[in-house]
Tab-separated table of C-alpha atoms in Angstrom:
chain	number	residue	atom	x	y	z
A	1	MET	CA	-44.065	-32.933	-0.093
A	2	PRO	CA	-43.680	-29.201	-0.766
A	3	ASP	CA	-41.741	-28.187	-3.849
A	4	THR	CA	-38.437	-26.717	-2.704
A	5	SER	CA	-36.872	-26.290	-6.158
A	6	GLY	CA	-37.742	-22.593	-6.236
A	7	THR	CA	-36.117	-22.013	-2.854
A	8	GLU	CA	-33.001	-23.897	-3.934
A	9	GLN	CA	-32.772	-21.811	-7.106
A	10	VAL	CA	-33.018	-18.597	-5.091
A	11	ARG	CA	-30.284	-19.789	-2.718
A	12	THR	CA	-28.067	-20.800	-5.631
A	13	ARG	CA	-28.618	-17.464	-7.347
A	14	GLY	CA	-27.909	-15.604	-4.106
A	15	GLY	CA	-24.690	-17.554	-3.609
A	16	ARG	CA	-23.546	-16.709	-7.124
A	17	VAL	CA	-24.278	-13.029	-6.578
A	18	ARG	CA	-22.315	-12.998	-3.308
A	19	ARG	CA	-19.361	-14.768	-4.920
A	20	ALA	CA	-19.417	-12.372	-7.864
A	21	ALA	CA	-19.576	-9.362	-5.528
A	22	PHE	CA	-16.674	-10.702	-3.454
A	23	ARG	CA	-14.559	-11.327	-6.534
A	24	PHE	CA	-15.329	-7.863	-7.870
A	25	ALA	CA	-14.363	-6.276	-4.540
A	26	MET	CA	-11.136	-8.287	-4.398
A	27	ALA	CA	-10.272	-7.347	-7.981
A	28	ALA	CA	-10.788	-3.664	-7.132
A	29	LEU	CA	-8.609	-3.942	-4.002
A	30	ILE	CA	-5.857	-5.758	-5.889
A	31	LEU	CA	-5.857	-3.161	-8.672
A	32	LEU	CA	-5.688	-0.312	-6.149
A	33	LEU	CA	-2.880	-2.012	-4.242
A	34	ALA	CA	-0.969	-2.757	-7.450
A	35	GLY	CA	-1.402	0.837	-8.601
A	36	ARG	CA	-0.146	2.298	-5.329
A	37	THR	CA	2.780	-0.135	-5.238
A	38	TYR	CA	3.776	0.777	-8.793
A	39	GLN	CA	3.451	4.483	-8.016
A	40	GLU	CA	5.613	4.351	-4.899
A	41	THR	CA	8.210	2.095	-6.525
A	42	ALA	CA	8.423	4.262	-9.645
A	43	VAL	CA	8.798	7.469	-7.616
A	44	ALA	CA	11.525	5.924	-5.446
A	45	LEU	CA	13.365	4.652	-8.538
A	46	ALA	CA	13.085	8.021	-10.305
A	47	ARG	CA	14.476	9.825	-7.238
A	48	SER	CA	17.363	7.374	-6.856
A	49	ASP	CA	18.480	7.450	-10.503
A	50	GLY	CA	17.881	11.195	-10.976
A	51	SER	CA	15.330	10.806	-13.773
A	52	LEU	CA	12.801	13.262	-12.320
A	53	ARG	CA	11.866	16.162	-14.570
A	54	THR	CA	13.075	19.402	-13.026
A	55	ALA	CA	11.586	22.854	-13.442
A	56	VAL	CA	11.837	26.280	-11.842
A	57	ALA	CA	8.771	27.295	-9.827
A	58	VAL	CA	7.638	30.107	-7.553
A	59	VAL	CA	5.912	29.567	-4.217
A	60	THR	CA	2.507	31.245	-4.449
A	61	GLU	CA	0.992	30.112	-1.157
A	62	LEU	CA	2.185	28.408	2.016
A	63	THR	CA	-0.363	27.064	4.509
A	64	SER	CA	0.636	25.441	7.804
A	65	HIS	CA	-1.296	22.817	9.724
A	66	THR	CA	-0.187	22.198	13.314
A	67	GLN	CA	-1.182	19.178	15.369
A	68	SER	CA	-0.291	18.993	19.047
A	69	GLY	CA	-1.053	16.867	22.061
A	70	TYR	CA	0.399	14.549	24.660
A	71	ALA	CA	2.115	11.327	23.727
A	72	GLY	CA	1.257	8.379	25.921
A	73	GLY	CA	-0.436	9.409	29.153
A	74	GLY	CA	-1.237	7.704	32.406
A	75	GLN	CA	-4.540	6.911	34.059
A	76	ALA	CA	-5.334	10.590	34.545
A	77	GLY	CA	-4.140	11.449	31.061
A	78	GLY	CA	-1.684	14.155	30.150
A	79	SER	CA	1.341	12.621	31.833
A	80	GLY	CA	3.090	11.943	28.531
A	81	ALA	CA	5.422	14.265	26.664
A	82	TYR	CA	3.872	17.194	24.823
A	83	VAL	CA	4.423	16.898	21.085
A	84	SER	CA	3.708	19.327	18.290
A	85	HIS	CA	3.996	18.639	14.590
A	86	THR	CA	3.531	21.079	11.738
A	87	GLU	CA	2.951	20.221	8.108
A	88	TYR	CA	2.591	22.543	5.148
A	89	THR	CA	0.600	22.725	1.961
A	90	VAL	CA	2.749	24.387	-0.688
A	91	ARG	CA	1.253	25.829	-3.849
A	92	LEU	CA	3.603	26.519	-6.725
A	93	ALA	CA	3.481	28.254	-10.096
A	94	LEU	CA	5.436	26.753	-12.982
A	95	GLY	CA	4.730	29.433	-15.560
A	96	ALA	CA	1.073	28.956	-16.401
A	97	GLU	CA	0.911	25.631	-14.532
A	98	ARG	CA	-0.187	25.356	-10.912
A	99	LYS	CA	1.135	22.590	-8.687
A	100	GLU	CA	0.579	21.627	-5.066
A	101	ALA	CA	2.491	19.589	-2.505
A	102	ASP	CA	0.667	18.373	0.607
A	103	GLU	CA	1.987	17.155	3.948
A	104	VAL	CA	5.344	18.875	3.532
A	105	ASP	CA	7.497	18.446	6.640
A	106	ASP	CA	8.053	21.545	8.779
A	107	ARG	CA	11.827	21.267	8.341
A	108	ILE	CA	11.274	21.926	4.640
A	109	GLY	CA	8.363	24.346	5.064
A	110	HIS	CA	10.396	26.619	7.349
A	111	ASP	CA	12.752	27.336	4.449
A	112	LEU	CA	9.941	28.380	2.101
A	113	TRP	CA	8.017	31.609	1.778
A	114	LYS	CA	5.643	33.228	-0.653
A	115	GLY	CA	7.472	34.459	-3.737
A	116	LYS	CA	10.532	32.247	-3.258
A	117	GLN	CA	11.908	30.666	-6.426
A	118	VAL	CA	12.631	26.960	-6.100
A	119	THR	CA	13.593	24.008	-8.267
A	120	VAL	CA	11.038	21.212	-8.221
A	121	GLY	CA	11.380	17.578	-9.251
A	122	LEU	CA	8.321	16.209	-11.041
A	123	TRP	CA	7.141	12.650	-11.644
A	124	HIS	CA	4.330	12.543	-14.197
A	125	GLY	CA	3.462	16.116	-13.269
A	126	ARG	CA	3.437	15.511	-9.499
A	127	VAL	CA	5.770	17.398	-7.200
A	128	VAL	CA	8.231	14.958	-5.633
A	129	GLU	CA	11.105	17.236	-4.637
A	130	ILE	CA	11.552	20.900	-3.766
A	131	ASP	CA	15.145	22.114	-3.985
A	132	GLY	CA	16.325	18.508	-3.922
A	133	ARG	CA	14.415	17.646	-0.728
A	134	ASP	CA	11.781	14.935	-0.659
A	135	VAL	CA	8.183	16.211	-0.345
A	136	TRP	CA	6.455	13.070	-1.603
A	137	PRO	CA	4.251	11.654	1.206
A	138	GLY	CA	4.778	8.026	0.145
A	139	TRP	CA	2.854	5.392	2.086
A	140	HIS	CA	1.073	7.416	4.739
A	141	LEU	CA	-1.967	7.397	7.009
A	142	GLY	CA	-4.421	8.555	4.376
A	143	ALA	CA	-7.787	6.877	3.915
A	144	LEU	CA	-6.743	4.854	0.863
A	145	ASP	CA	-3.393	3.716	2.221
A	146	VAL	CA	-4.824	2.749	5.613
A	147	THR	CA	-7.535	0.698	3.884
A	148	LEU	CA	-4.988	-1.083	1.704
A	149	ILE	CA	-2.682	-1.756	4.657
A	150	VAL	CA	-5.466	-3.101	6.890
A	151	LEU	CA	-6.812	-5.345	4.129
A	152	SER	CA	-3.395	-6.489	2.895
A	153	PRO	CA	-3.669	-9.893	4.681
A	154	LEU	CA	-6.938	-10.542	2.837
A	155	THR	CA	-5.586	-9.536	-0.580
A	156	THR	CA	-2.380	-11.491	0.034
A	157	GLY	CA	-4.266	-14.652	0.967
A	158	TYR	CA	-6.590	-14.270	-2.024
A	159	LEU	CA	-3.672	-13.919	-4.449
A	160	ILE	CA	-1.947	-16.982	-2.971
A	161	ALA	CA	-5.162	-18.996	-3.296
A	162	LEU	CA	-5.532	-17.897	-6.930
A	163	ALA	CA	-1.944	-18.921	-7.679
A	164	VAL	CA	-2.438	-22.343	-6.090
A	165	SER	CA	-5.718	-22.920	-7.936
A	166	GLY	CA	-4.107	-21.865	-11.210
A	167	ALA	CA	-1.194	-24.235	-10.622
A	168	GLY	CA	-3.655	-27.066	-9.939
A	169	LEU	CA	-5.438	-26.423	-13.236
A	170	LEU	CA	-2.110	-26.275	-15.057
A	171	ALA	CA	-1.114	-29.618	-13.546
A	172	ALA	CA	-4.305	-31.181	-14.902
A	173	ARG	CA	-3.749	-29.701	-18.362
A	174	THR	CA	-0.215	-31.115	-18.510
A	175	GLY	CA	-1.391	-34.641	-17.753
A	176	ARG	CA	-0.660	-34.783	-14.054
A	177	VAL	CA	-3.065	-35.302	-11.161
A	178	ARG	CA	-5.320	-32.368	-10.426
A	179	PRO	CA	-5.312	-31.621	-6.675
A	180	GLY	CA	-8.694	-31.271	-5.035
A	181	ARG	CA	-9.804	-28.555	-2.647
A	182	ASP	CA	-8.546	-30.434	0.426
A	183	ASP	CA	-5.172	-30.978	-1.243
A	184	ARG	CA	-4.833	-27.261	-1.978
A	185	PHE	CA	-5.729	-26.187	1.558
A	186	GLY	CA	-2.400	-27.225	3.106
A	187	PRO	CA	-0.209	-25.339	0.596
A	188	CYS	CA	-2.454	-22.271	0.836
A	189	ALA	CA	-2.326	-22.285	4.640
A	190	LEU	CA	1.460	-22.698	4.692
A	191	GLY	CA	1.950	-19.952	2.106
A	192	LEU	CA	-0.350	-17.599	3.998
A	193	ALA	CA	1.465	-18.249	7.287
A	194	VAL	CA	4.816	-17.403	5.710
A	195	ALA	CA	3.314	-14.333	4.028
A	196	MET	CA	1.880	-13.075	7.340
A	197	ALA	CA	5.275	-13.521	9.000
A	198	ALA	CA	6.878	-11.475	6.225
A	199	LEU	CA	4.143	-8.839	6.513
A	200	LEU	CA	4.672	-8.567	10.264
A	201	ALA	CA	8.419	-8.150	9.764
A	202	LEU	CA	7.800	-5.373	7.235
A	203	HIS	CA	5.473	-3.547	9.647
A	204	VAL	CA	8.055	-3.781	12.438
A	205	TYR	CA	10.680	-2.519	9.990
A	206	ALA	CA	8.392	0.402	9.101
A	207	ILE	CA	7.991	1.371	12.766
A	208	PHE	CA	11.680	2.278	12.774
A	209	GLY	CA	11.200	4.549	9.771
A	210	HIS	CA	12.154	2.140	6.991
A	211	VAL	CA	9.298	1.645	4.545
A	212	LEU	CA	9.909	-0.363	1.387
A	213	PRO	CA	8.006	1.280	-1.472
A	214	TYR	CA	7.191	-2.170	-2.898
A	215	TRP	CA	6.336	-3.813	0.442
A	216	PRO	CA	2.986	-5.357	-0.691
A	217	ALA	CA	4.803	-7.483	-3.260
A	218	VAL	CA	7.115	-9.086	-0.678
A	219	PRO	CA	4.577	-11.195	1.288
A	220	VAL	CA	2.696	-12.117	-1.904
A	221	CYS	CA	5.843	-13.353	-3.669
A	222	VAL	CA	7.267	-15.159	-0.635
A	223	GLY	CA	3.951	-16.764	0.317
A	224	THR	CA	3.174	-17.814	-3.249
A	225	ALA	CA	6.610	-19.375	-3.719
A	226	VAL	CA	6.239	-21.427	-0.531
A	227	ALA	CA	2.670	-22.468	-1.394
A	228	LEU	CA	3.600	-23.570	-4.925
A	229	ALA	CA	6.617	-25.496	-3.661
A	230	ARG	CA	4.387	-27.323	-1.192
A	231	LEU	CA	1.735	-27.928	-3.864
A	232	SER	CA	4.360	-29.462	-6.151
A	233	GLY	CA	5.093	-32.058	-3.478
A	234	VAL	CA	1.375	-32.752	-3.039
A	235	ILE	CA	0.931	-33.273	-6.786
A	236	ARG	CA	3.868	-35.687	-6.919
A	237	ARG	CA	2.425	-37.676	-4.011
A	238	LEU	CA	-1.003	-37.849	-5.662
A	239	GLY	CA	0.644	-38.949	-8.896
A	240	ARG	CA	2.419	-41.810	-7.134
A	241	LEU	CA	-0.823	-42.890	-5.469
A	242	ALA	CA	-2.629	-42.821	-8.803
A	243	ALA	CA	0.121	-44.847	-10.465
A	244	GLU	CA	-0.039	-47.429	-7.678
A	245	GLY	CA	-3.808	-47.639	-7.972
A	246	ALA	CA	-4.377	-46.415	-4.412
A	247	PRO	CA	-7.901	-45.280	-3.472
A	248	ALA	CA	-8.466	-41.574	-4.146
A	249	ASP	CA	-9.269	-40.502	-0.597
A	250	THR	CA	-7.352	-37.232	-0.750
A	251	GLY	CA	-9.642	-35.358	-3.104
A	252	GLY	CA	-7.177	-35.392	-5.992
A	253	THR	CA	-8.451	-36.446	-9.395
A	254	PRO	CA	-6.429	-37.664	-12.341
A	255	ALA	CA	-6.305	-35.368	-15.336
A	256	ARG	CA	-8.329	-36.366	-18.339
A	257	SER	CA	-6.483	-36.842	-21.552
């Protein structure tokens, strides 16, 4: 018979590389999502409690960007309402410092002109307010934010699975039954379903103009709480079966002392 050990080693090595690459990609996505969530939450908190650093600045340049077209449209196209939206890029001088605010709404940009003196609110050196009006883009349709929003179900599910696996290991270390992979699947699936429902509700809420700055944390926390509650029941059931000497057909294994 041909020796297949070399082929098996290659497959095993390839599987390890793929798993490592996936974990690295997920870690990068989670860090980016956590960073953006912290940033948006911190900016919102600083604006609400008035802790932004204020400074006097002068508008040095004002550039407009107008986008127009037809909303909707029928079969022939162009039957929808004509819409036009203008945004501004505002460059400011704070003494020797130079600052910039992008995607400033036209209602704010109309009140600005080159040479005008304004009061800006700064968060870690970034322009958040101009004359008390919000110019921070927040969660928007930029490349990074769109990527994080589209992949949020994947990152949410991954975090729930990590929490469930960690809870299973902790159960084994504390002398209880360690749930197997099949035992963890049910809690993970239930937690993910609840998390997706919460995520959908947040997206619907955002359509009406209400965006929570910390929205990524909501489905993760809700889904994880439900999954861990379900896992706790699974662990108790496995513990009773182990105490009664029932056959271990569920995949759970007793913890080693």
